[in-house]
Coordinates of C-alpha atoms (C1' of nucleotides) in Angstrom, one line a residue:
Chain A
M1 CA 5.4 -18.0 -34.6
E2 CA 7.8 -20.5 -33.2
S3 CA 9.3 -18.0 -30.8
F4 CA 5.9 -16.8 -29.8
R5 CA 4.9 -20.4 -29.0
A6 CA 8.1 -20.7 -26.9
A7 CA 7.2 -17.5 -25.1
V8 CA 4.0 -18.8 -23.7
P9 CA 4.7 -19.4 -20.0
F10 CA 2.9 -22.8 -19.6
G11 CA 4.1 -25.4 -21.9
N12 CA 3.3 -28.6 -20.1
G13 CA -0.4 -28.9 -20.0
P14 CA -1.9 -32.4 -20.4
D15 CA -3.6 -32.0 -23.7
D16 CA -1.3 -29.2 -24.7
T17 CA -3.0 -26.3 -23.1
A18 CA -0.1 -24.2 -24.4
D19 CA -1.3 -24.4 -28.0
R20 CA -4.7 -23.3 -27.0
L21 CA -3.3 -20.5 -24.9
C22 CA -1.3 -19.4 -27.9
A23 CA -4.6 -19.0 -29.7
V24 CA -5.9 -16.5 -27.3
G25 CA -2.6 -14.7 -26.6
R26 CA -1.4 -11.7 -28.6
Y27 CA 2.3 -11.1 -29.0
R28 CA 3.5 -7.5 -28.8
A29 CA 6.8 -5.8 -28.9
L30 CA 7.3 -2.4 -27.4
E31 CA 10.1 0.0 -27.8
R32 CA 11.6 1.5 -24.7
G33 CA 9.3 4.3 -23.4
C34 CA 6.3 3.0 -25.2
G35 CA 3.1 2.2 -23.4
L36 CA 0.7 -0.7 -23.8
P37 CA -2.6 1.1 -24.2
G38 CA -5.1 -0.1 -21.6
N39 CA -8.2 -1.7 -22.9
P40 CA -11.2 -0.6 -20.8
S41 CA -13.3 -3.4 -22.0
E42 CA -11.2 -6.4 -20.8
D43 CA -9.1 -7.5 -17.9
R44 CA -5.7 -8.8 -19.0
L45 CA -3.0 -11.1 -17.9
V46 CA 0.3 -10.0 -19.5
Y47 CA 3.3 -12.2 -19.7
I48 CA 6.6 -10.5 -19.9
A49 CA 8.9 -12.5 -22.2
T50 CA 11.9 -10.1 -22.3
G51 CA 12.8 -6.7 -21.0
S52 CA 11.5 -4.6 -18.1
A53 CA 8.4 -2.5 -17.6
K54 CA 6.6 -0.3 -15.1
L55 CA 3.0 -0.6 -14.2
V56 CA 1.6 2.9 -13.9
A57 CA -1.7 4.4 -13.0
R58 CA -3.4 7.5 -14.4
S59 CA -1.0 8.0 -17.2
A60 CA -2.4 11.0 -18.9
A61 CA -0.1 10.8 -21.8
S62 CA -0.6 9.2 -25.2
S63 CA 0.5 5.6 -25.8
C64 CA 4.1 6.2 -26.8
T65 CA 5.6 8.8 -24.5
N66 CA 7.9 9.1 -21.6
A67 CA 5.9 11.9 -20.1
T68 CA 5.6 12.3 -16.3
N69 CA 3.5 9.5 -14.8
N70 CA 2.3 10.1 -11.3
H71 CA 2.0 6.6 -9.9
V72 CA 4.3 3.7 -10.5
L73 CA 2.6 0.7 -8.9
A74 CA 5.2 -1.9 -9.7
F75 CA 8.2 -2.8 -11.8
H76 CA 8.2 -6.0 -13.7
F77 CA 10.9 -8.1 -15.4
A78 CA 11.2 -11.0 -17.8
G79 CA 9.2 -14.0 -16.6
D80 CA 6.6 -12.0 -14.6
I81 CA 2.9 -12.3 -15.2
V82 CA 1.2 -9.0 -14.6
S83 CA -2.5 -8.6 -14.1
V84 CA -3.9 -5.5 -15.6
L85 CA -7.5 -5.0 -14.6
R86 CA -9.7 -2.7 -16.4
Q87 CA -10.6 0.2 -14.2
S88 CA -13.3 2.8 -14.2
D89 CA -11.6 5.7 -12.6
A90 CA -7.9 5.3 -13.0
D91 CA -6.3 3.6 -16.0
F92 CA -3.6 1.2 -15.4
R93 CA -1.0 0.6 -18.1
L94 CA 2.3 -1.1 -18.7
I95 CA 5.2 1.1 -20.0
A96 CA 8.4 -0.3 -21.4
L97 CA 11.6 0.6 -19.5
S98 CA 13.7 -1.2 -22.0
D99 CA 12.7 -2.9 -25.3
L100 CA 10.0 -5.2 -24.3
E101 CA 8.4 -8.4 -25.6
L102 CA 5.1 -9.5 -24.1
V103 CA 2.1 -11.8 -24.6
I104 CA -1.3 -10.4 -23.8
F105 CA -4.0 -12.7 -22.6
P106 CA -7.5 -11.4 -22.2
S107 CA -8.3 -12.6 -18.7
N108 CA -11.5 -14.3 -19.4
Q109 CA -10.3 -16.2 -22.4
F110 CA -7.2 -17.2 -20.6
L111 CA -9.2 -18.5 -17.7
D112 CA -11.6 -20.3 -20.0
V113 CA -8.7 -22.2 -21.5
A114 CA -6.9 -22.7 -18.3
Q115 CA -10.1 -24.0 -16.6
D116 CA -9.4 -27.4 -18.2
D117 CA -5.9 -27.4 -16.9
P118 CA -5.8 -27.2 -13.1
V119 CA -2.0 -27.1 -13.1
V120 CA -1.9 -23.9 -15.1
L121 CA -4.8 -22.4 -13.1
R122 CA -3.1 -23.2 -9.9
S123 CA 0.2 -21.8 -11.1
V124 CA -1.5 -18.5 -12.0
L125 CA -3.3 -18.4 -8.7
T126 CA -0.1 -19.0 -6.8
R127 CA 1.7 -16.2 -8.7
S128 CA -1.1 -13.8 -8.1
L129 CA -1.1 -14.5 -4.4
Q130 CA 2.6 -13.8 -4.4
A131 CA 2.0 -10.6 -6.2
L132 CA -0.6 -9.7 -3.6
H133 CA 1.9 -10.4 -0.9
R134 CA 4.5 -8.2 -2.5
S135 CA 2.0 -5.5 -2.9
R136 CA 1.1 -5.7 0.7
T137 CA 4.7 -5.6 1.8
K138 CA 5.2 -2.6 -0.4
M139 CA 2.1 -1.0 1.1
M140 CA 3.6 -1.5 4.5
Q141 CA 6.6 0.3 3.3
L142 CA 4.8 3.2 1.8
G143 CA 2.7 3.7 4.8
H144 CA 5.3 3.5 7.5
K145 CA 8.8 4.0 6.2
S146 CA 11.1 6.9 5.9
A147 CA 12.7 8.0 2.6
R148 CA 16.0 6.5 3.6
Q149 CA 14.3 3.2 4.4
R150 CA 12.4 3.1 1.2
I151 CA 15.4 3.7 -1.0
A152 CA 17.5 1.2 0.9
D153 CA 14.8 -1.4 0.5
F154 CA 14.3 -0.6 -3.1
L155 CA 18.0 -1.1 -3.8
V156 CA 18.1 -4.4 -1.9
S157 CA 15.1 -5.7 -3.8
M158 CA 16.6 -4.6 -7.1
A159 CA 19.8 -6.4 -6.2
Y160 CA 17.8 -9.5 -5.8
R161 CA 15.6 -9.1 -8.9
I162 CA 18.2 -7.6 -11.3
G163 CA 21.5 -8.3 -9.8
G164 CA 20.6 -11.8 -8.7
S165 CA 22.4 -11.3 -5.5
T166 CA 21.0 -11.1 -2.0
R167 CA 24.0 -10.3 0.1
G168 CA 27.5 -9.0 -0.1
K169 CA 28.4 -6.9 -3.1
C170 CA 26.4 -6.4 -6.3
E171 CA 26.5 -4.3 -9.4
F172 CA 23.7 -3.8 -11.9
A173 CA 22.1 -1.2 -14.2
L174 CA 18.8 0.3 -13.1
P175 CA 16.4 0.3 -16.1
M176 CA 14.2 3.1 -14.5
S177 CA 14.9 6.7 -14.0
R178 CA 15.1 8.5 -10.6
R179 CA 11.6 9.9 -11.3
D180 CA 10.2 6.4 -11.8
I181 CA 11.9 5.3 -8.5
G182 CA 10.4 8.2 -6.7
D183 CA 6.9 7.7 -8.2
S184 CA 7.0 4.1 -7.2
L185 CA 8.1 4.8 -3.6
G186 CA 6.0 7.9 -3.1
L187 CA 9.0 10.3 -3.0
K188 CA 9.9 13.3 -5.0
I189 CA 12.8 13.1 -7.5
E190 CA 14.9 15.5 -5.4
T191 CA 14.4 13.4 -2.3
V192 CA 15.5 10.3 -4.2
S193 CA 18.6 12.0 -5.4
R194 CA 19.5 13.3 -1.9
Q195 CA 19.1 9.8 -0.5
F196 CA 21.4 8.4 -3.1
T197 CA 23.9 11.1 -2.2
E198 CA 23.7 10.2 1.5
L199 CA 24.0 6.5 0.8
R200 CA 27.0 7.3 -1.4
E201 CA 28.6 9.3 1.4
A202 CA 27.9 6.6 3.8
G203 CA 29.9 4.3 1.5
L204 CA 27.0 1.9 0.9
V205 CA 26.4 2.7 -2.7
E206 CA 28.5 3.7 -5.7
T207 CA 27.1 5.0 -8.9
E208 CA 28.4 5.3 -12.4
G209 CA 26.5 7.3 -15.0
R210 CA 22.8 7.5 -14.6
S211 CA 22.0 3.8 -14.2
I212 CA 24.9 1.8 -13.0
V213 CA 24.7 1.1 -9.3
R214 CA 27.2 -0.8 -7.1
L215 CA 26.1 -2.0 -3.7
T216 CA 29.1 -2.5 -1.5
N217 CA 27.3 -4.0 1.4
I218 CA 23.8 -5.4 0.8
N219 CA 23.4 -6.6 4.4
K220 CA 24.1 -3.2 5.8
L221 CA 21.7 -1.7 3.3
A222 CA 19.0 -4.2 4.3
E223 CA 19.6 -3.1 7.9
E224 CA 19.1 0.6 6.8
A225 CA 15.9 -0.5 5.2
G226 CA 14.6 -1.7 8.5
T227 CA 13.5 -5.0 7.0
A228 CA 16.1 -7.1 8.6
L229 CA 16.7 -5.6 12.0
P230 CA 13.7 -3.9 13.6
P231 CA 14.8 -0.8 15.4
E232 CA 14.0 -0.8 19.1
K233 CA 11.7 2.2 18.8
P234 CA 8.8 1.4 16.5
P235 CA 10.2 3.1 13.4
Q236 CA 7.6 5.6 12.7
N237 CA 4.5 6.7 11.6
Chain B
M1 CA -21.3 -29.0 11.9
E2 CA -24.4 -28.0 9.9
S3 CA -23.7 -24.4 10.3
F4 CA -20.0 -24.9 9.6
R5 CA -20.9 -26.6 6.4
A6 CA -23.1 -23.7 5.5
A7 CA -20.3 -21.3 6.2
V8 CA -18.0 -22.8 3.5
P9 CA -18.1 -20.3 0.7
F10 CA -18.4 -22.6 -2.2
G11 CA -21.4 -24.8 -2.1
N12 CA -22.0 -25.7 -5.7
G13 CA -19.2 -27.9 -6.8
P14 CA -19.9 -30.7 -9.3
D15 CA -19.2 -33.7 -7.1
D16 CA -19.8 -31.6 -4.0
T17 CA -16.4 -30.0 -3.6
A18 CA -17.9 -28.2 -0.6
D19 CA -17.9 -31.4 1.5
R20 CA -14.3 -32.0 0.8
L21 CA -13.4 -28.4 1.5
C22 CA -15.2 -28.8 4.8
A23 CA -12.8 -31.6 5.6
V24 CA -9.7 -29.4 5.2
G25 CA -11.3 -26.2 6.8
R26 CA -11.0 -25.5 10.5
Y27 CA -13.8 -23.4 12.0
R28 CA -12.7 -20.8 14.6
A29 CA -14.5 -18.2 16.6
L30 CA -12.6 -15.2 18.0
E31 CA -13.7 -12.7 20.6
R32 CA -13.3 -9.1 19.8
G33 CA -9.7 -8.1 20.1
C34 CA -8.4 -11.6 19.8
G35 CA -5.9 -12.5 17.2
L36 CA -5.6 -15.6 15.0
P37 CA -2.0 -16.7 15.7
G38 CA -0.1 -16.9 12.5
N39 CA 1.3 -20.3 11.5
P40 CA 4.8 -20.0 10.1
S41 CA 4.6 -23.4 8.5
E42 CA 1.6 -23.0 6.2
D43 CA 0.0 -20.4 3.9
R44 CA -3.7 -20.0 4.6
L45 CA -6.9 -18.9 3.0
V46 CA -9.2 -17.6 5.6
Y47 CA -12.9 -17.2 4.9
I48 CA -14.7 -14.7 7.1
A49 CA -18.2 -16.0 7.9
T50 CA -19.3 -13.2 10.3
G51 CA -17.9 -10.1 11.9
S52 CA -15.0 -7.8 10.9
A53 CA -11.3 -8.1 11.2
K54 CA -8.0 -6.3 10.5
L55 CA -5.0 -7.9 8.8
V56 CA -1.9 -6.7 10.7
A57 CA 1.8 -7.1 10.2
R58 CA 4.4 -7.4 12.9
S59 CA 2.1 -7.6 15.8
A60 CA 4.5 -8.0 18.7
A61 CA 1.8 -8.8 21.2
S62 CA 0.5 -12.1 22.3
S63 CA -2.5 -13.8 20.6
C64 CA -5.3 -12.1 22.5
T65 CA -4.6 -8.5 23.1
N66 CA -5.6 -5.1 21.8
A67 CA -2.0 -3.8 22.1
T68 CA -0.7 -1.3 19.6
N69 CA -0.2 -2.8 16.2
N70 CA 2.1 -0.9 13.9
H71 CA 0.7 -1.9 10.5
V72 CA -2.8 -2.5 9.5
L73 CA -2.7 -3.9 5.9
A74 CA -6.4 -4.3 5.3
F75 CA -9.8 -4.5 6.9
H76 CA -12.1 -7.4 6.1
F77 CA -15.7 -8.1 6.6
A78 CA -18.1 -11.0 6.4
G79 CA -17.9 -12.9 3.1
D80 CA -14.3 -11.9 2.4
I81 CA -11.6 -14.5 1.7
V82 CA -8.3 -13.4 3.1
S83 CA -5.0 -14.8 2.0
V84 CA -2.5 -15.0 4.9
L85 CA 0.9 -16.1 3.6
R86 CA 3.5 -17.4 6.0
Q87 CA 6.3 -14.9 6.1
S88 CA 9.9 -15.1 7.1
D89 CA 10.6 -11.6 8.3
A90 CA 7.3 -10.0 9.3
D91 CA 4.4 -12.0 10.6
F92 CA 0.9 -11.4 9.3
R93 CA -2.1 -12.0 11.4
L94 CA -5.8 -11.5 11.6
I95 CA -7.3 -9.7 14.6
A96 CA -11.0 -9.6 15.4
L97 CA -12.5 -6.1 15.5
S98 CA -15.9 -7.5 16.5
D99 CA -16.8 -11.1 17.5
L100 CA -15.6 -13.1 14.5
E101 CA -16.4 -16.5 12.9
L102 CA -14.0 -17.8 10.3
V103 CA -12.9 -20.9 8.5
I104 CA -9.3 -21.5 8.0
F105 CA -8.0 -23.4 5.0
P106 CA -4.4 -24.4 4.7
S107 CA -3.6 -23.0 1.3
N108 CA -2.1 -26.2 -0.2
Q109 CA -4.9 -28.5 1.0
F110 CA -7.5 -26.1 -0.2
L111 CA -5.9 -25.9 -3.6
D112 CA -5.5 -29.7 -3.8
V113 CA -9.2 -30.1 -3.3
A114 CA -10.1 -27.1 -5.5
Q115 CA -7.9 -28.4 -8.3
D116 CA -10.6 -30.8 -9.3
D117 CA -13.1 -28.1 -9.4
P118 CA -12.2 -25.4 -11.9
V119 CA -15.1 -23.3 -10.9
V120 CA -14.0 -22.9 -7.4
L121 CA -10.4 -22.4 -8.4
R122 CA -11.3 -19.7 -10.8
S123 CA -13.5 -18.0 -8.2
V124 CA -10.6 -17.9 -5.8
L125 CA -8.3 -16.6 -8.5
T126 CA -10.7 -13.9 -9.4
R127 CA -11.1 -12.9 -5.8
S128 CA -7.3 -12.7 -5.3
L129 CA -6.8 -10.7 -8.4
Q130 CA -9.4 -8.3 -7.1
A131 CA -7.6 -8.2 -3.7
L132 CA -4.4 -7.4 -5.6
H133 CA -6.2 -4.6 -7.4
R134 CA -7.5 -3.2 -4.2
S135 CA -4.1 -3.5 -2.6
R136 CA -2.6 -1.6 -5.5
T137 CA -5.2 1.1 -5.4
K138 CA -4.5 1.5 -1.7
M139 CA -0.8 1.6 -2.4
M140 CA -1.4 4.4 -4.7
Q141 CA -3.2 6.2 -1.9
L142 CA -0.4 5.6 0.6
G143 CA 2.2 6.8 -1.7
H144 CA 0.7 9.9 -3.1
K145 CA -2.2 11.2 -1.1
S146 CA -2.6 13.7 1.7
A147 CA -4.0 12.9 5.1
R148 CA -7.2 14.6 4.1
Q149 CA -7.5 12.6 0.9
R150 CA -6.8 9.4 2.7
I151 CA -9.4 9.9 5.4
A152 CA -12.0 11.0 2.9
D153 CA -11.3 8.0 0.7
F154 CA -11.4 5.7 3.8
L155 CA -14.8 7.0 4.8
V156 CA -16.2 6.7 1.3
S157 CA -15.1 3.1 1.0
M158 CA -16.5 2.3 4.5
A159 CA -19.8 3.8 3.4
Y160 CA -19.8 1.3 0.6
R161 CA -18.6 -1.7 2.5
I162 CA -20.4 -1.1 5.8
G163 CA -23.1 1.4 5.1
G164 CA -24.0 -0.1 1.8
S165 CA -24.4 3.3 0.2
T166 CA -22.3 4.8 -2.5
R167 CA -23.7 8.3 -2.7
G168 CA -25.9 10.8 -0.9
K169 CA -26.2 10.4 2.9
C170 CA -25.1 7.4 4.9
E171 CA -24.8 6.4 8.6
F172 CA -22.8 3.5 10.1
A173 CA -20.7 2.3 13.0
L174 CA -17.0 2.0 12.5
P175 CA -15.8 -1.3 14.0
M176 CA -12.2 -0.1 14.2
S177 CA -10.5 2.5 16.4
R178 CA -8.9 5.8 15.3
R179 CA -5.6 4.1 15.9
D180 CA -6.5 1.3 13.5
I181 CA -7.6 3.7 10.9
G182 CA -4.3 5.6 11.2
D183 CA -2.3 2.4 11.1
S184 CA -4.0 1.4 8.0
L185 CA -3.6 4.7 6.2
G186 CA -0.1 5.4 7.4
L187 CA -1.2 8.3 9.7
K188 CA -0.8 9.0 13.4
I189 CA -3.8 8.9 15.5
E190 CA -3.7 12.7 16.2
T191 CA -3.7 13.4 12.5
V192 CA -6.7 11.1 12.0
S193 CA -8.5 13.0 14.8
R194 CA -7.6 16.4 13.3
Q195 CA -8.9 15.3 9.9
F196 CA -12.2 14.1 11.4
T197 CA -12.5 17.5 13.1
E198 CA -11.9 19.4 9.9
L199 CA -14.3 17.3 8.0
R200 CA -16.9 17.9 10.7
E201 CA -16.3 21.6 10.6
A202 CA -16.6 21.4 6.8
G203 CA -20.1 19.9 7.4
L204 CA -19.2 16.7 5.5
V205 CA -19.2 14.3 8.5
E206 CA -21.1 14.1 11.8
T207 CA -20.0 11.8 14.6
E208 CA -21.8 10.4 17.6
G209 CA -19.9 8.6 20.3
R210 CA -16.7 6.8 19.2
S211 CA -17.9 4.8 16.4
I212 CA -21.1 6.2 14.8
V213 CA -20.4 8.2 11.7
R214 CA -22.8 10.1 9.5
L215 CA -21.7 11.1 6.0
T216 CA -23.9 14.0 4.8
N217 CA -22.5 14.2 1.3
I218 CA -20.7 11.2 0.0
N219 CA -20.1 12.7 -3.4
K220 CA -18.5 15.8 -2.0
L221 CA -16.4 13.5 0.2
A222 CA -15.3 11.5 -2.8
E223 CA -14.3 14.7 -4.4
E224 CA -12.2 15.6 -1.4
A225 CA -10.6 12.1 -1.7
G226 CA -9.5 12.9 -5.3
T227 CA -10.9 9.6 -6.5
A228 CA -13.9 8.7 -8.5
L229 CA -16.8 7.2 -6.7
P230 CA -16.8 3.4 -6.4
P231 CA -19.3 2.5 -9.0
E232 CA -19.6 -1.2 -8.6
K233 CA -16.4 -2.6 -7.2
P234 CA -15.3 -0.8 -4.1
P235 CA -11.8 0.6 -4.1
Q236 CA -11.0 -0.8 -0.8
N237 CA -9.7 -3.3 1.1
Chain C
dC1 C1' 30.8 19.7 -29.8
dG2 C1' 26.9 21.6 -28.5
dA3 C1' 21.8 20.7 -27.4
dT4 C1' 19.0 18.6 -24.3
dC5 C1' 17.2 16.5 -20.5
dA6 C1' 18.2 13.9 -16.3
dA7 C1' 20.3 14.4 -11.9
dT8 C1' 22.2 17.1 -8.2
dT9 C1' 22.4 20.7 -4.9
dG10 C1' 20.7 24.7 -2.2
dA11 C1' 17.3 27.7 0.3
dC12 C1' 13.0 27.8 2.1
dT13 C1' 8.1 26.1 3.2
dT14 C1' 4.9 23.0 5.1
dA15 C1' 2.2 18.7 6.2
dG16 C1' 2.3 15.6 9.4
dC17 C1' 4.8 13.8 13.6
dT18 C1' 6.0 14.4 18.6
dC19 C1' 5.2 15.5 23.1
dA20 C1' 2.0 17.0 26.4
dA21 C1' -2.4 18.1 28.4
dA22 C1' -7.2 18.1 28.7
dG23 C1' -11.9 16.2 27.4
dC24 C1' -15.3 12.6 26.8
dA25 C1' -17.2 7.7 26.3
dT26 C1' -18.0 3.6 28.1
dG27 C1' -18.2 0.3 31.6
dT28 C1' -17.9 -0.8 36.7
dG29 C1' -18.8 -0.6 41.5
dG30 C1' -21.0 1.5 45.2
Chain D
dC1 C1' -28.8 5.0 39.1
dC2 C1' -25.1 7.8 39.7
dA3 C1' -20.0 8.5 40.5
dC4 C1' -15.7 7.2 39.3
dA5 C1' -12.0 5.1 36.7
dT6 C1' -9.9 3.9 32.5
dG7 C1' -8.6 4.5 28.1
dC8 C1' -10.0 6.5 23.7
dT9 C1' -10.2 10.9 21.5
dT10 C1' -9.5 15.6 20.9
dT11 C1' -6.7 19.8 21.1
dG12 C1' -2.5 22.6 21.5
dA13 C1' 2.4 24.0 20.6
dG14 C1' 6.6 23.2 18.5
dC15 C1' 9.8 20.2 15.4
dT16 C1' 11.4 17.7 11.4
dA17 C1' 11.4 15.2 7.3
dA18 C1' 10.1 15.7 3.0
dG19 C1' 8.1 18.8 -0.5
dT20 C1' 8.7 23.1 -3.5
dC21 C1' 11.0 26.3 -6.1
dA22 C1' 15.1 27.5 -8.5
dA23 C1' 19.6 27.2 -10.2
dT24 C1' 23.7 24.3 -11.6
dT25 C1' 26.0 20.3 -13.0
dG26 C1' 26.5 16.4 -15.6
dA27 C1' 25.4 12.6 -19.0
dT28 C1' 24.0 11.1 -23.4
dC29 C1' 23.2 11.5 -28.2
dG30 C1' 22.7 13.5 -32.6

DNA sequence: CGATCAATTGACTTAGCTCAAAGCATGTGG
DNA sequence: CCACATGCTTTGAGCTAAGTCAATTGATCG
């Protein structure tokens, strides 16, 4: 329980909000490939303590399978707080990309506790506004960017989130499959693969095995993504 | 100042948070077509008192023009609270689709005030989590849906948000142009037009002039969209 | 070392984009 | 109040990027 206590993301509340948060949080560990079953009767805030996960929609499969998921909404890594709202039509669920430790807070209970601690509440609000912002940025991508631009942007953002590097060279292991990447960017697996090939031929990316990726020129890649330098012609769409 | 006071969305704080919120909020009226210039030095929460607006990214034009905007991230209507974060690369801005009244709160100041009022803070958090959810739902759309499905879904959600109806028949005036619709769904204006034509030929939609739309069978339309009907919370943005 | 499943590559199809030309609303001036 | 002008909308005719189908290669693990 000690480590669980340590995992709770807010430890500095005035009258020790953290202890009370512990009381409403449920610790879970998931093996790679396993899903956290959605609970249609409660909204949740999920804190990711270790590992990486994908947030998917409309997973038709049972709770512990790697089966094809049609829609990857976001990838999440250690330290993230993910909001998983109950949903009437689609069901949203977290699936572990690597072995995963997380703490599940029923949204209402969490907020009831946090209500007495403005600092915590504000922190969660700030995080969720950031998540909203990321989501909008991604939306912009999905709506208006080419396959090449999407993949380039994806790699740049992974360099930042996994590789910890924002320019120059960078090497890291992608925890997600080509299919996951495609599902998150709105591309087919074959298209993802072809884009990797082209970027490899262009000398911007090197790969090793299924997951190791080396970016040789992040700046150039960001340029490809159309994020840094806007092309003179409005890109598309 | 009376009407301004009335416009502030949270009027029931314990020690009258509303008055203090008034102090940090700035009232603005915008004519149709005018944009609210982004402020790169502050994040903002904008409350829409009356009218409708689009949230766009990378508007290259000056503050009061209808010029082509490449990316419409969301449409907003009276009562909505929109978070407009300052942004290094792209700039986000609100543009009035009809005459618009709004209240601008610098994010930090708003939160400083709201920090003493958990009810307000929680309300804002809840709204932003919902906005995040809508954004994700839309992302799913953009990534994986056909033009037909996007337009159908758009019409269904507008029926809910403008027409106030969620099934059966419905008539309303769209405040946004075909171009805006396309920009928000990631489609070209010609594609939007063609889809309207096809839906008209299929007997699902009737149009009158540029903006009046009559949906003759919302359920059927929702079926076309490949989404469940919006039961209570509109899948929209 | 072979079984298995992910990734790649190739050939072909197609939805949606582009370019181009009318067709209509809506608003203005005579 | 009607005619005209402007700009939104619709329609048409190719074109292209990405999807589909299918086969091969390659990685990973028992």
